[in-house]
């Protein structure tokens, strides 16, 4: 119980940081604060973006209704690779404002943004304002090599086409198999 109270107090400090007061994806301001965290990406989001992440089975926790451990709260801190500022500098570094969903957009617009930002990692890299060359073209995902995730975590390998396997290669029938008795 004591641990939970400490974690809750620390979580409230982290969610009050300026970068965590606006949704990491659509930049909507929380009123007064955002109440959802997408755990795999350690970001604070609005309810529309939370729904979009949940459509991809991304685990979301409520800042008000869920029980938090200190380990979970610490993972949301900047120096642990968490928080909205880190997401803006990694997953969303090259996204343009007009590519973000806006209040009033259909949920499908939010889902498409989440897919591009976090699954395809379309906007990863140095922030646009610091780049002088054009953004890189998306890499072909035809091989199964994993793509490095911005936070240093290993990403899932891209899905590869299943290899053709001969399941009967070791089977050499020496005699015909009799039919089962009725």
Short mmCIF file of C-alpha atoms in Angstrom, two decimals:
data_model
loop_
_atom_site.label_atom_id
_atom_site.label_comp_id
_atom_site.label_asym_id
_atom_site.label_seq_id
_atom_site.Cartn_x
_atom_site.Cartn_y
_atom_site.Cartn_z
CA UNK A 1 0.00 0.00 0.00
CA UNK A 2 2.83 2.36 0.96
CA UNK A 3 4.71 1.54 -2.28
CA UNK A 4 1.56 2.23 -4.30
CA UNK A 5 1.10 5.66 -2.71
CA UNK A 6 4.73 6.58 -3.42
CA UNK A 7 4.39 5.40 -7.02
CA UNK A 8 1.19 7.42 -7.46
CA UNK A 9 2.85 10.56 -6.11
CA UNK A 10 5.86 10.08 -8.40
CA UNK A 11 3.60 9.38 -11.40
CA UNK A 12 1.79 12.66 -10.80
CA UNK A 13 5.14 14.50 -10.82
CA UNK A 14 6.12 12.90 -14.14
CA UNK A 15 2.76 13.59 -15.79
CA UNK A 16 2.97 17.27 -14.77
CA UNK A 17 6.18 17.80 -16.75
CA UNK A 18 5.51 20.25 -19.62
CA UNK A 19 6.12 17.70 -22.40
CA UNK A 20 3.82 15.16 -20.75
CA UNK A 21 0.90 17.61 -20.51
CA UNK A 22 0.27 17.34 -24.26
CA UNK A 23 -0.55 14.12 -26.10
CA UNK A 24 2.60 12.64 -27.64
CA UNK A 25 0.78 11.89 -30.90
CA UNK A 26 -1.77 14.60 -31.68
CA UNK A 27 -0.41 17.25 -29.29
CA UNK A 28 -3.84 17.79 -27.71
CA UNK A 29 -3.53 19.31 -24.28
CA UNK A 30 -4.80 17.26 -21.39
CA UNK A 31 -7.46 19.03 -19.43
CA UNK A 32 -6.16 19.31 -16.84
CA UNK A 33 -3.76 16.36 -17.41
CA UNK A 34 -3.58 13.35 -19.71
CA UNK A 35 -4.87 10.18 -18.09
CA UNK A 36 -3.45 7.35 -20.22
CA UNK A 37 0.03 5.92 -20.75
CA UNK A 38 0.96 3.62 -23.63
CA UNK A 39 3.34 1.30 -21.83
CA UNK A 40 5.41 -0.14 -24.73
CA UNK A 41 6.34 3.39 -25.84
CA UNK A 42 6.23 5.06 -22.39
CA UNK A 43 4.11 7.98 -23.62
CA UNK A 44 1.23 10.01 -22.22
CA UNK A 45 -1.71 10.24 -24.64
CA UNK A 46 -5.25 11.56 -24.96
CA UNK A 47 -8.27 9.25 -25.02
CA UNK A 48 -8.46 9.19 -28.86
CA UNK A 49 -4.82 8.21 -29.21
CA UNK A 50 -5.20 5.66 -26.40
CA UNK A 51 -8.03 4.02 -28.35
CA UNK A 52 -5.89 3.99 -31.50
CA UNK A 53 -3.00 2.31 -29.64
CA UNK A 54 -5.35 -0.25 -28.11
CA UNK A 55 -6.51 -1.17 -31.61
CA UNK A 56 -2.96 -2.50 -32.10
CA UNK A 57 -3.01 -4.25 -28.71
CA UNK A 58 -0.59 -1.76 -27.17
CA UNK A 59 -0.96 -2.02 -23.40
CA UNK A 60 -2.35 1.18 -21.92
CA UNK A 61 -2.64 2.12 -18.27
CA UNK A 62 -4.76 4.77 -16.66
CA UNK A 63 -2.92 7.32 -14.56
CA UNK A 64 -5.91 7.51 -12.25
CA UNK A 65 -7.51 4.05 -12.16
CA UNK A 66 -4.54 1.67 -12.41
CA UNK A 67 -2.12 0.56 -9.73
CA UNK A 68 1.46 1.53 -10.52
CA UNK A 69 4.77 0.17 -9.30
CA UNK A 70 7.77 2.43 -8.78
CA UNK A 71 9.56 0.50 -11.55
CA UNK A 72 6.77 1.34 -14.01
CA UNK A 73 6.80 5.01 -12.99
CA UNK A 74 10.59 5.27 -13.24
CA UNK A 75 10.43 3.82 -16.77
CA UNK A 76 8.45 6.94 -17.79
CA UNK A 77 11.28 9.30 -16.84
CA UNK A 78 13.38 10.91 -19.60
CA UNK A 79 16.64 9.31 -18.52
CA UNK A 80 14.95 5.88 -18.72
CA UNK A 81 13.83 6.49 -22.32
CA UNK A 82 10.28 7.40 -21.35
CA UNK A 83 8.03 10.41 -21.60
CA UNK A 84 6.69 12.43 -24.48
CA UNK A 85 9.88 14.43 -25.06
CA UNK A 86 11.81 11.24 -25.82
CA UNK A 87 9.04 10.08 -28.20
CA UNK A 88 9.17 13.45 -30.00
CA UNK A 89 12.93 13.02 -30.46
CA UNK A 90 12.76 9.41 -31.65
CA UNK A 91 9.53 7.94 -33.03
CA UNK A 92 8.12 11.33 -34.04
CA UNK A 93 11.31 13.23 -34.87
CA UNK A 94 10.44 13.84 -38.52
CA UNK A 95 6.66 14.08 -38.42
CA UNK A 96 5.14 17.28 -39.78
CA UNK A 97 2.26 18.92 -37.94
CA UNK A 98 -0.10 18.38 -40.88
CA UNK A 99 0.53 14.61 -40.65
CA UNK A 100 -0.73 14.43 -37.05
CA UNK A 101 -4.36 13.64 -36.25
CA UNK A 102 -6.49 16.53 -35.06
CA UNK A 103 -9.44 16.78 -32.71
CA UNK A 104 -12.57 15.85 -34.63
CA UNK A 105 -10.78 13.39 -36.95
CA UNK A 106 -12.25 9.92 -37.30
CA UNK A 107 -10.64 7.23 -35.12
CA UNK A 108 -9.23 5.63 -38.30
CA UNK A 109 -7.03 8.72 -38.79
CA UNK A 110 -5.60 8.22 -35.30
CA UNK A 111 -5.05 4.50 -35.98
CA UNK A 112 -3.25 5.22 -39.24
CA UNK A 113 -0.98 7.69 -37.45
CA UNK A 114 -0.13 5.15 -34.73
CA UNK A 115 0.59 2.53 -37.39
CA UNK A 116 2.94 4.84 -39.29
CA UNK A 117 4.67 6.24 -36.20
CA UNK A 118 5.15 3.19 -34.01
CA UNK A 119 4.78 0.09 -36.19
CA UNK A 120 6.36 1.32 -39.43
CA UNK A 121 8.58 3.84 -37.59
CA UNK A 122 8.14 6.18 -40.54
CA UNK A 123 9.24 9.32 -38.73
CA UNK A 124 12.19 8.02 -36.67
CA UNK A 125 15.47 9.86 -36.80
CA UNK A 126 16.99 13.23 -36.08
CA UNK A 127 14.44 16.05 -35.70
CA UNK A 128 13.46 17.69 -38.99
CA UNK A 129 14.70 21.11 -37.85
CA UNK A 130 18.24 19.73 -37.53
CA UNK A 131 18.32 17.96 -40.90
CA UNK A 132 19.55 19.60 -44.06
CA UNK A 133 19.07 16.56 -46.32
CA UNK A 134 15.70 15.05 -47.29
CA UNK A 135 14.24 12.39 -45.00
CA UNK A 136 15.27 8.82 -45.84
CA UNK A 137 12.90 6.66 -47.84
CA UNK A 138 11.24 3.81 -45.92
CA UNK A 139 13.41 0.70 -46.05
CA UNK A 140 12.13 -2.45 -47.67
CA UNK A 141 10.80 -4.80 -45.02
CA UNK A 142 11.16 -7.94 -47.16
CA UNK A 143 13.90 -9.45 -45.02
CA UNK A 144 13.48 -10.60 -41.43
CA UNK A 145 16.24 -8.46 -39.91
CA UNK A 146 15.03 -6.59 -36.83
CA UNK A 147 14.87 -2.81 -36.94
CA UNK A 148 16.52 -1.11 -33.98
CA UNK A 149 13.95 0.61 -31.81
CA UNK A 150 14.79 4.21 -30.88
CA UNK A 151 14.87 3.54 -27.14
CA UNK A 152 17.52 0.84 -27.45
CA UNK A 153 15.03 -1.99 -27.08
CA UNK A 154 15.21 -4.71 -29.69
CA UNK A 155 12.33 -4.43 -32.10
CA UNK A 156 10.38 -7.35 -33.43
CA UNK A 157 11.74 -8.73 -36.70
CA UNK A 158 9.78 -7.91 -39.80
CA UNK A 159 7.48 -10.72 -40.82
CA UNK A 160 9.17 -12.90 -43.40
CA UNK A 161 7.43 -15.11 -45.92
CA UNK A 162 7.23 -18.65 -44.57
CA UNK A 163 9.86 -20.93 -46.02
CA UNK A 164 8.71 -23.97 -47.97
CA UNK A 165 9.30 -27.09 -45.92
CA UNK A 166 8.96 -30.68 -47.07
CA UNK A 167 7.39 -32.36 -44.07
CA UNK A 168 7.52 -35.80 -45.67
CA UNK A 169 11.19 -35.80 -46.66
CA UNK A 170 12.12 -38.38 -44.01
CA UNK A 171 9.16 -40.60 -44.76
CA UNK A 172 9.92 -43.58 -46.97
CA UNK A 173 6.96 -45.90 -47.26
CA UNK A 174 8.23 -49.47 -47.54
CA UNK A 175 4.80 -51.10 -47.61
CA UNK A 176 1.39 -49.68 -48.28
CA UNK A 177 -0.41 -48.82 -45.05
CA UNK A 178 -3.54 -50.93 -44.60
CA UNK A 179 -6.84 -49.10 -44.34
CA UNK A 180 -8.24 -48.83 -40.80
CA UNK A 181 -10.82 -51.43 -39.83
CA UNK A 182 -14.44 -50.23 -39.82
#
